[in-house]
Amino acid sequence: MNPDIVKERRNATFDVETLTNILDGGPEKTSRRREIESLVLNDPDFKEQDPNFLSRSERYEQAVRKSAQMILKLREYGIADPEEIYCYKSTVRGTFHEALGLHYAMFLPTLYNQCTPEQSAKWLPLAESFQALGTYAQTELGHGTHLRGLETTATYDPATQEFVLNSPTVSSIKWWPGGLGKTSNHAIVLAQLYTQGNCHGLHAFITPIRDMDTHQPLPGIVVGDIGPKFGFNEVDNGFLKLENVRIPRENMLMKFAKVEPDGTYVKPPSAKLTYGTMVFIRSMIVGDSARCLAKACTISIRYSAVRHQSEIRPGDPEPQILDYQTQQHKLFPLLATAYAFTYVGQYMHDTYQRISGDINAGDFSELPELHALSAGLKAFTSWIANAGIEVCRMSCGGHGYSRSSGLPDIYVEFTPSCTYEGENTVMMLQTARYLVKSYRQAKAGKQLNGIVSYLSEARHGRVQPQPVAARPRVVDINDLASLVEAYKLRAANLVELAAKSIQQELQHRKSQEDAWNNSAIELVRSSDAHCHYVVVKLFTDKLGEISDTAVHSVMSTLALLYALHGITKNSGDFLQAGLLTVPQVLQISTRVKELLSQLRPNTVALVDAFDFHDMKLNSVLGRYDGNVYENMFEWARNSPLNTTEVHESFHKYLKPLRAKL
Amino acid sequence: MNPDIVKERRNATFDVETLTNILDGGPEKTSRRREIESLVLNDPDFKEQDPNFLSRSERYEQAVRKSAQMILKLREYGIADPEEIYCYKSTVRGTFHEALGLHYAMFLPTLYNQCTPEQSAKWLPLAESFQALGTYAQTELGHGTHLRGLETTATYDPATQEFVLNSPTVSSIKWWPGGLGKTSNHAIVLAQLYTQGNCHGLHAFITPIRDMDTHQPLPGIVVGDIGPKFGFNEVDNGFLKLENVRIPRENMLMKFAKVEPDGTYVKPPSAKLTYGTMVFIRSMIVGDSARCLAKACTISIRYSAVRHQSEIRPGDPEPQILDYQTQQHKLFPLLATAYAFTYVGQYMHDTYQRISGDINAGDFSELPELHALSAGLKAFTSWIANAGIEVCRMSCGGHGYSRSSGLPDIYVEFTPSCTYEGENTVMMLQTARYLVKSYRQAKAGKQLNGIVSYLSEARHGRVQPQPVAARPRVVDINDLASLVEAYKLRAANLVELAAKSIQQELQHRKSQEDAWNNSAIELVRSSDAHCHYVVVKLFTDKLGEISDTAVHSVMSTLALLYALHGITKNSGDFLQAGLLTVPQVLQISTRVKELLSQLRPNTVALVDAFDFHDMKLNSVLGRYDGNVYENMFEWARNSPLNTTEVHESFHKYLKPLRAKL
């Protein structure tokens, strides 16, 4: 064990295990989690090559092998609880992804939700036994977010009682679905339904794409892998071109909408159910943002504790990087953010669980707010985690660029979260739509409930911008409740600014839509401020649940750092709204520096509390024992270019060069 | 040609070729550049596989092959001018790097600068004929920026008149040098020189590491590749462990310092010469930042012109993404930044050229300012380009994650610039040291010259923070000269804040060094503001050189957008310093939106003017003809996972699974 990191752990003022238990939701949950993790960690079947040493094809193969093994092992161990399965699988995956991911995440759930009883009886046994390996093909080469723009067609032919599926243009080729390229033999294809000469919009069709026995593509099917990507290279995201592919009428998922044998279209009763799934997945991404940022913080903070560099005082030994104020200023606010997002993720998860019973019972009353919140928080947390992971990486000097650090992989595997399941800017605008609507309701005198209720309060004239000097100093910069209030008023001010921008645009132009588009910058900004307020509030609320004094103390410092650092990064907003004075902003900068020093002795313990096993981190820089350099040397020696001493290119190109000159 | 992109080009208000000529430095330079580029583009020897389709070993081999070919071709064409060589090579490289990069960039220049005449006579013919393939081994596994911390030793043995080189610890293993792993047979090793029992600090030693004939590592040499990285995977960055490696006394580079045969050490006369090289390389990185950001803008803006998505007005066809205000707000300020950095890069290059004669003649009077400026601007521009490339990538939706977009490669090949040749935070602090020193001189009554002279002006009480209401509105937000003034005063204010922080720390603590470290956040911020001022100023200055009215007009709009957008992102600074009022900040936000609309018709033409050939961009999204989707499909079909219809993992793992369930 590296002596520096031992010293760091000795200096912590709180008990790490207590905090880990809080993060897990209780000591029994910690111990069950570790029990499941140890099933993987001690299993020789999951010992593997670093994927960075493999070719794309080998990486994919290794992922398929692990997916297949997981199925067998989970059955063997009798693990059936979804959260336990998630825990097991995420230990196997580490930073990477599962080859059969979409079979579980989209193919099976869609069958469960949208099959008629007859369809269930046919397809579920095939899918659950992995004879039918499936994916969900919605996005097209030229079309993403806007579902009405999708071009794939399914035209009903009453003569044969079949649908004829087609990709009429290049831009209509299905593109991106995970597992579509090589793994799946079925796809649920989303296509514009045509029957009796009319288009009825997007519907889902179970489409066999490969022979279930030979795995060869079926007639009319052009299918393959979309090629190497920034990350996700163990997943075969695929393309699918449909050329007059005929499937039986019964392959349209008909629980809701139907096409009768004669081609008569029967409308679905309602479409709100898909809302719930989106909320669930976006809540999961909030949790992912927290986890990935926490991993990056773990690596960079541990390495900063064992890495010595340069000098603060001449003649002294090189200090730990963690002693540099600039390093603290890069990493500690991100550590605070990782904790903040962890609590927000838990809140989203719990809230979804709480109201999912209502949703299943058809009560959607809380859903619009949760939907708006999950959209904005998905974008807010994934953008910040995305940028934060790179700050962590670049805080590790040159070694952050080595794949052995684990940081490049964390980044490339996480960054798609900013785009999939709702592109972040689009998400921010969805939340803004809810905020502006709520603001208008408040302005019209309606009392708002829930997390946007502040937009009612704000109407009482409290957030009118006014000269700084004329405002009483209301904010106590050391009081979290007061800071939550300041964030709230900042958000209210920016929502009002966005609403006014729309108003002004309407006065100059004709359409609502152009007014909206011409206010989009302000709208995104207002969503961002709203989410920021929610995060500060939830972090502060969480403190009330922590009874251990030592943990409470360090968490309060982290929460205060999170709130004050956010103000220094957005001081213009707070000054503009007249919420803070110039001297207060200067005080906050000084206070942030004090908090960095105050946190310094606890930061290694704070990342330890996330309790990422070394195998899950997959980073020589982030090793628990701090023995970085010898392991980096070992890793490098094992890398593929070192299997021979002399690379053949010397004989092929370099040596012959001499003769030619 | 895609009709959307044709329409965009038709709508431009200026002549693209005129602007390209301005960027190149004249029409003859444009035509010579294109002539050189066409030598590569039409050369079948440089047709190659997309490196993303290759294994690491194949990528390296392809890079070596191209390096060897370039040597022969450049001789064949008689291209000898350094800028022309740079142009030729950068066309061959595209986004990627050269296998022999360090042979040219460090090995040869070090020999030229530090050899005695006898050493030159021996080594230059070997190096210039590529018999000696060399690199420069400074950085160690545990040591980077701080040269005194390096641990490799070279101990003189007068008995044999040899130096004995050793890597005494794991952390002393040489790590990262480009070309060290596989390519080089020599390394210039930087080691602590010991002779007659004393250490004389770091000196350079020509160290043979591989047999020049067999290429096998020599006795005592442990050498290899450091393994896969985020980028630079065509380069064999290497490690080197030295175990009692003996080299003749004559292998120490002795132009300056010497070791006599008896072991007597002779000091070098001065060490300022290396300054010039650092300034040169950092200036080059400023230019790189501009080029890489310009490439990313070219790809994302062209793709945004041909990509249609969602709807602004219900029922209308899907609009071009470029019509969304949020997309404009992401990309146009970055486009303005790419232009700004291009001009800054040219300024740095020209200034270096101007004073390099002085430097060679031993006149270093302008060097400290240029050194400070190049350090800060290297950090400022590379950080912003780094983040900007990712914004461009994520503005392309899902396809930005595909390697076919070219954007992941631009990012991973560029991002090391933030760390190499001076870690960015360290660079910012170097500039801050110069600023604080200048500030103190000004405070002591000295009249400053050059770019920091404003720190004298600022002493006349113009930047004391005061209540907003009490200040006259001095800034005209539509006047660039006035905005330059505002940026200058913001920088002056932040330099003063940093200096005061140090002062306050000194009053509470003992040492200068701790006071410095405890003010590092403010110091970095002041450097950042200083660089920002310089960029706004140089962009504004550049406008004076542009005589073409139409180009001048669009460049003025870009410069104004650059300046005003920068204020919206840092409004707190301007409000805090009392330079702008709250209503002005609101006006600026509105003005930014107007400028986005105003630039909209010119943005495709503005990226066209950078004149990146398709082969250099290597991006299906950024193609000049806008035919994105058919080429993306083509690219995917050629990717390696599609060489067989059925991947063997189906037979190995997926099909057998059925039987086991």
Coordinates of N, CA and C in Angstrom, one line a residue, chain B residues 273-393:
Chain B
L273 N 18.7 30.1 -24.4 CA 18.4 29.7 -25.8 C 17.2 28.8 -25.9
T274 N 17.0 27.9 -24.9 CA 15.9 27.0 -25.0 C 14.5 27.7 -25.0
Y275 N 14.5 28.9 -24.3 CA 13.3 29.7 -24.3 C 12.7 29.9 -25.7
G276 N 13.5 30.2 -26.7 CA 13.0 30.5 -28.0 C 12.2 29.3 -28.6
T277 N 12.8 28.1 -28.4 CA 12.1 26.9 -29.0 C 10.7 26.7 -28.3
M278 N 10.7 26.9 -27.0 CA 9.4 26.8 -26.3 C 8.4 27.7 -26.9
V279 N 8.8 29.0 -27.1 CA 7.9 30.0 -27.6 C 7.4 29.6 -29.0
F280 N 8.3 29.0 -29.8 CA 8.0 28.6 -31.1 C 6.9 27.5 -31.1
I281 N 7.2 26.5 -30.3 CA 6.3 25.3 -30.3 C 4.9 25.7 -29.7
R282 N 4.9 26.6 -28.7 CA 3.6 27.0 -28.1 C 2.8 27.9 -29.1
S283 N 3.5 28.7 -29.9 CA 2.9 29.4 -30.9 C 2.2 28.5 -31.9
M284 N 2.9 27.5 -32.3 CA 2.4 26.5 -33.2 C 1.1 25.9 -32.6
I285 N 1.1 25.6 -31.3 CA -0.1 25.0 -30.7 C -1.3 26.0 -30.8
V286 N -1.0 27.3 -30.7 CA -2.1 28.3 -30.9 C -2.7 28.1 -32.3
G287 N -1.8 28.0 -33.3 CA -2.3 27.7 -34.7 C -3.0 26.4 -34.8
D288 N -2.6 25.4 -34.1 CA -3.2 24.1 -34.1 C -4.6 24.2 -33.5
S289 N -4.7 24.9 -32.5 CA -6.1 25.1 -31.8 C -7.0 25.7 -32.8
A290 N -6.5 26.7 -33.5 CA -7.4 27.3 -34.5 C -7.8 26.3 -35.6
R291 N -6.8 25.6 -36.1 CA -7.1 24.7 -37.2 C -8.1 23.6 -36.8
C292 N -7.8 23.0 -35.7 CA -8.7 21.9 -35.2 C -10.1 22.4 -35.0
L293 N -10.2 23.5 -34.3 CA -11.6 24.0 -34.1 C -12.2 24.4 -35.4
A294 N -11.4 24.9 -36.3 CA -12.0 25.3 -37.7 C -12.5 24.0 -38.4
K295 N -11.7 22.9 -38.3 CA -12.2 21.7 -38.9 C -13.5 21.2 -38.3
A296 N -13.5 21.2 -36.9 CA -14.8 20.8 -36.3 C -15.9 21.7 -36.6
C297 N -15.7 23.0 -36.8 CA -16.8 23.9 -37.2 C -17.2 23.6 -38.6
T298 N -16.2 23.3 -39.5 CA -16.6 23.0 -40.9 C -17.5 21.8 -40.9
I299 N -17.2 20.7 -40.2 CA -18.0 19.5 -40.2 C -19.4 19.8 -39.7
S300 N -19.4 20.4 -38.5 CA -20.7 20.6 -37.9 C -21.6 21.6 -38.6
I301 N -21.0 22.6 -39.1 CA -21.9 23.6 -39.8 C -22.3 23.1 -41.2
R302 N -21.5 22.4 -41.9 CA -22.0 21.9 -43.2 C -23.1 20.8 -42.9
Y303 N -22.8 20.0 -41.9 CA -23.8 18.9 -41.6 C -25.1 19.6 -41.2
S304 N -25.0 20.7 -40.4 CA -26.2 21.3 -39.9 C -27.0 22.0 -41.0
A305 N -26.3 22.2 -42.1 CA -27.0 22.8 -43.3 C -27.8 21.8 -44.1
V306 N -27.3 20.5 -44.1 CA -28.0 19.5 -44.9 C -28.9 18.6 -44.0
R307 N -28.8 18.7 -42.7 CA -29.5 17.9 -41.8 C -30.9 18.6 -41.5
H308 N -31.9 17.8 -41.7 CA -33.3 18.4 -41.3 C -33.8 17.6 -40.2
Q309 N -34.5 18.2 -39.3 CA -34.9 17.5 -38.1 C -36.0 18.3 -37.4
S310 N -37.0 17.6 -36.8 CA -38.1 18.1 -36.0 C -38.8 19.2 -36.8
E311 N -39.4 20.1 -36.0 CA -40.2 21.2 -36.7 C -40.1 22.4 -35.9
I312 N -40.1 23.5 -36.5 CA -40.3 24.8 -35.8 C -41.8 25.1 -35.9
R313 N -42.3 25.1 -37.2 CA -43.8 25.4 -37.4 C -44.5 24.1 -37.7
P314 N -45.6 23.8 -37.0 CA -46.3 22.5 -37.2 C -46.7 22.4 -38.7
G315 N -46.5 21.2 -39.2 CA -46.9 21.0 -40.6 C -45.9 21.3 -41.7
D316 N -45.0 22.2 -41.3 CA -43.9 22.6 -42.3 C -43.0 21.4 -42.4
P317 N -42.2 21.3 -43.5 CA -41.2 20.3 -43.6 C -40.2 20.5 -42.5
E318 N -39.4 19.5 -42.2 CA -38.4 19.6 -41.1 C -37.4 20.6 -41.6
P319 N -37.1 21.6 -40.7 CA -36.1 22.6 -41.1 C -34.7 22.2 -41.0
Q320 N -33.8 22.9 -41.7 CA -32.4 22.7 -41.5 C -32.0 23.0 -40.0
I321 N -31.2 22.1 -39.5 CA -30.8 22.3 -38.1 C -30.2 23.7 -37.9
L322 N -29.6 24.2 -38.9 CA -28.9 25.5 -38.8 C -29.9 26.6 -38.5
D323 N -31.2 26.3 -38.7 CA -32.2 27.4 -38.4 C -32.6 27.4 -36.9
Y324 N -32.2 26.5 -36.1 CA -32.5 26.5 -34.7 C -31.6 27.5 -34.0
Q325 N -32.2 28.3 -33.2 CA -31.4 29.3 -32.5 C -30.3 28.6 -31.5
T326 N -30.8 27.5 -30.9 CA -29.8 26.8 -30.0 C -28.6 26.3 -30.8
Q327 N -28.9 25.8 -32.0 CA -27.7 25.3 -32.8 C -26.8 26.4 -33.2
Q328 N -27.4 27.5 -33.6 CA -26.6 28.7 -33.9 C -25.8 29.2 -32.7
H329 N -26.4 29.1 -31.6 CA -25.7 29.6 -30.4 C -24.6 28.6 -30.0
K330 N -24.7 27.4 -30.3 CA -23.6 26.4 -30.1 C -22.5 26.7 -31.0
L331 N -22.8 26.9 -32.3 CA -21.8 26.8 -33.3 C -21.2 28.1 -33.8
F332 N -22.0 29.2 -33.9 CA -21.5 30.4 -34.4 C -20.4 31.1 -33.5
P333 N -20.6 31.1 -32.2 CA -19.5 31.7 -31.4 C -18.2 30.8 -31.6
L334 N -18.4 29.5 -31.8 CA -17.1 28.7 -32.0 C -16.5 29.1 -33.3
L335 N -17.3 29.3 -34.3 CA -16.8 29.7 -35.6 C -16.1 31.1 -35.5
A336 N -16.7 32.0 -34.7 CA -16.0 33.2 -34.5 C -14.7 33.0 -33.7
T337 N -14.7 32.0 -32.8 CA -13.5 31.7 -32.0 C -12.4 31.1 -33.0
A338 N -12.8 30.3 -33.9 CA -11.8 29.7 -34.8 C -11.2 30.8 -35.6
Y339 N -12.0 31.7 -36.1 CA -11.3 32.9 -36.8 C -10.4 33.7 -35.9
A340 N -10.9 34.0 -34.7 CA -10.1 34.7 -33.8 C -8.7 34.0 -33.5
F341 N -8.8 32.7 -33.3 CA -7.6 32.0 -33.0 C -6.6 31.9 -34.2
T342 N -7.2 31.8 -35.4 CA -6.4 31.8 -36.6 C -5.6 33.1 -36.7
Y343 N -6.2 34.2 -36.4 CA -5.5 35.5 -36.4 C -4.4 35.6 -35.3
V344 N -4.8 35.1 -34.1 CA -3.8 35.1 -33.0 C -2.6 34.2 -33.4
G345 N -2.9 33.0 -34.0 CA -1.8 32.1 -34.4 C -0.9 32.8 -35.3
Q346 N -1.5 33.5 -36.3 CA -0.7 34.2 -37.3 C 0.2 35.3 -36.6
Y347 N -0.4 36.0 -35.7 CA 0.3 37.1 -34.9 C 1.5 36.5 -34.2
M348 N 1.2 35.3 -33.5 CA 2.3 34.7 -32.7 C 3.4 34.3 -33.6
H349 N 3.0 33.7 -34.7 CA 4.0 33.2 -35.7 C 4.8 34.4 -36.3
D350 N 4.1 35.4 -36.7 CA 4.8 36.6 -37.2 C 5.7 37.2 -36.2
T351 N 5.2 37.3 -35.0 CA 6.0 38.0 -33.9 C 7.3 37.2 -33.6
Y352 N 7.1 35.9 -33.6 CA 8.3 35.0 -33.3 C 9.3 35.2 -34.5
Q353 N 8.8 35.1 -35.7 CA 9.7 35.3 -36.8 C 10.4 36.6 -36.7
R354 N 9.7 37.7 -36.4 CA 10.2 39.0 -36.3 C 11.4 39.1 -35.3
I355 N 11.2 38.5 -34.1 CA 12.2 38.7 -33.1 C 13.2 37.5 -33.1
S356 N 13.0 36.5 -33.9 CA 13.9 35.3 -33.8 C 15.3 35.7 -34.3
G357 N 15.4 36.7 -35.2 CA 16.7 37.2 -35.6 C 17.4 37.9 -34.4
D358 N 16.6 38.7 -33.6 CA 17.2 39.2 -32.4 C 17.7 38.2 -31.4
I359 N 16.8 37.1 -31.3 CA 17.2 36.0 -30.3 C 18.5 35.4 -30.8
N360 N 18.6 35.1 -32.0 CA 19.9 34.5 -32.5 C 21.1 35.4 -32.3
A361 N 20.8 36.7 -32.4 CA 21.9 37.6 -32.2 C 22.1 37.9 -30.7
G362 N 21.4 37.2 -29.8 CA 21.6 37.3 -28.4 C 20.8 38.4 -27.7
D363 N 19.9 39.0 -28.5 CA 19.1 40.1 -27.9 C 17.8 39.5 -27.4
F364 N 17.6 39.3 -26.1 CA 16.4 38.7 -25.5 C 15.4 39.6 -25.0
S365 N 15.5 40.9 -25.3 CA 14.7 41.9 -24.7 C 13.2 41.7 -24.8
E366 N 12.7 41.3 -26.0 CA 11.3 41.1 -26.2 C 10.8 39.7 -25.8
L367 N 11.8 38.8 -25.5 CA 11.5 37.4 -25.2 C 10.6 37.2 -24.0
P368 N 10.9 37.8 -22.9 CA 10.1 37.5 -21.7 C 8.6 37.8 -21.9
E369 N 8.2 38.9 -22.6 CA 6.8 39.2 -22.9 C 6.2 38.1 -23.8
L370 N 7.0 37.8 -24.8 CA 6.5 36.8 -25.8 C 6.4 35.4 -25.2
H371 N 7.3 35.1 -24.3 CA 7.3 33.9 -23.6 C 6.0 33.8 -22.7
A372 N 5.8 34.8 -22.0 CA 4.6 34.9 -21.1 C 3.3 34.8 -21.9
L373 N 3.3 35.5 -23.0 CA 2.1 35.5 -23.9 C 1.9 34.2 -24.5
S374 N 3.0 33.5 -25.0 CA 2.8 32.3 -25.7 C 2.3 31.2 -24.7
A375 N 2.8 31.2 -23.4 CA 2.4 30.3 -22.4 C 0.9 30.4 -22.2
G376 N 0.4 31.6 -21.9 CA -1.0 31.8 -21.6 C -1.9 31.5 -22.8
L377 N -1.5 32.0 -24.0 CA -2.3 31.8 -25.2 C -2.3 30.3 -25.6
K378 N -1.2 29.6 -25.4 CA -1.2 28.1 -25.6 C -2.4 27.5 -24.8
A379 N -2.4 27.8 -23.5 CA -3.4 27.2 -22.6 C -4.8 27.7 -23.0
F380 N -5.0 29.0 -23.1 CA -6.3 29.6 -23.4 C -6.9 29.0 -24.7
T381 N -6.1 29.0 -25.7 CA -6.7 28.6 -27.0 C -6.9 27.0 -27.0
S382 N -6.0 26.3 -26.4 CA -6.1 24.8 -26.5 C -7.3 24.4 -25.6
W383 N -7.5 25.0 -24.5 CA -8.6 24.6 -23.6 C -9.9 24.9 -24.3
I384 N -10.0 26.1 -24.9 CA -11.3 26.5 -25.6 C -11.5 25.6 -26.8
A385 N -10.5 25.4 -27.6 CA -10.7 24.5 -28.8 C -11.1 23.1 -28.3
N386 N -10.4 22.6 -27.3 CA -10.7 21.3 -26.8 C -12.2 21.1 -26.5
A387 N -12.7 22.0 -25.7 CA -14.1 22.0 -25.3 C -15.0 22.3 -26.5
G388 N -14.5 23.2 -27.4 CA -15.3 23.5 -28.6 C -15.5 22.4 -29.5
I389 N -14.4 21.6 -29.7 CA -14.5 20.4 -30.6 C -15.6 19.5 -30.2
E390 N -15.7 19.3 -28.9 CA -16.7 18.4 -28.3 C -18.1 19.0 -28.5
V391 N -18.3 20.3 -28.3 CA -19.6 20.9 -28.6 C -20.0 20.7 -30.0
C392 N -19.0 20.9 -30.9 CA -19.3 20.6 -32.4 C -19.8 19.2 -32.6
R393 N -19.0 18.3 -32.0 CA -19.3 16.8 -32.1 C -20.8 16.6 -31.6

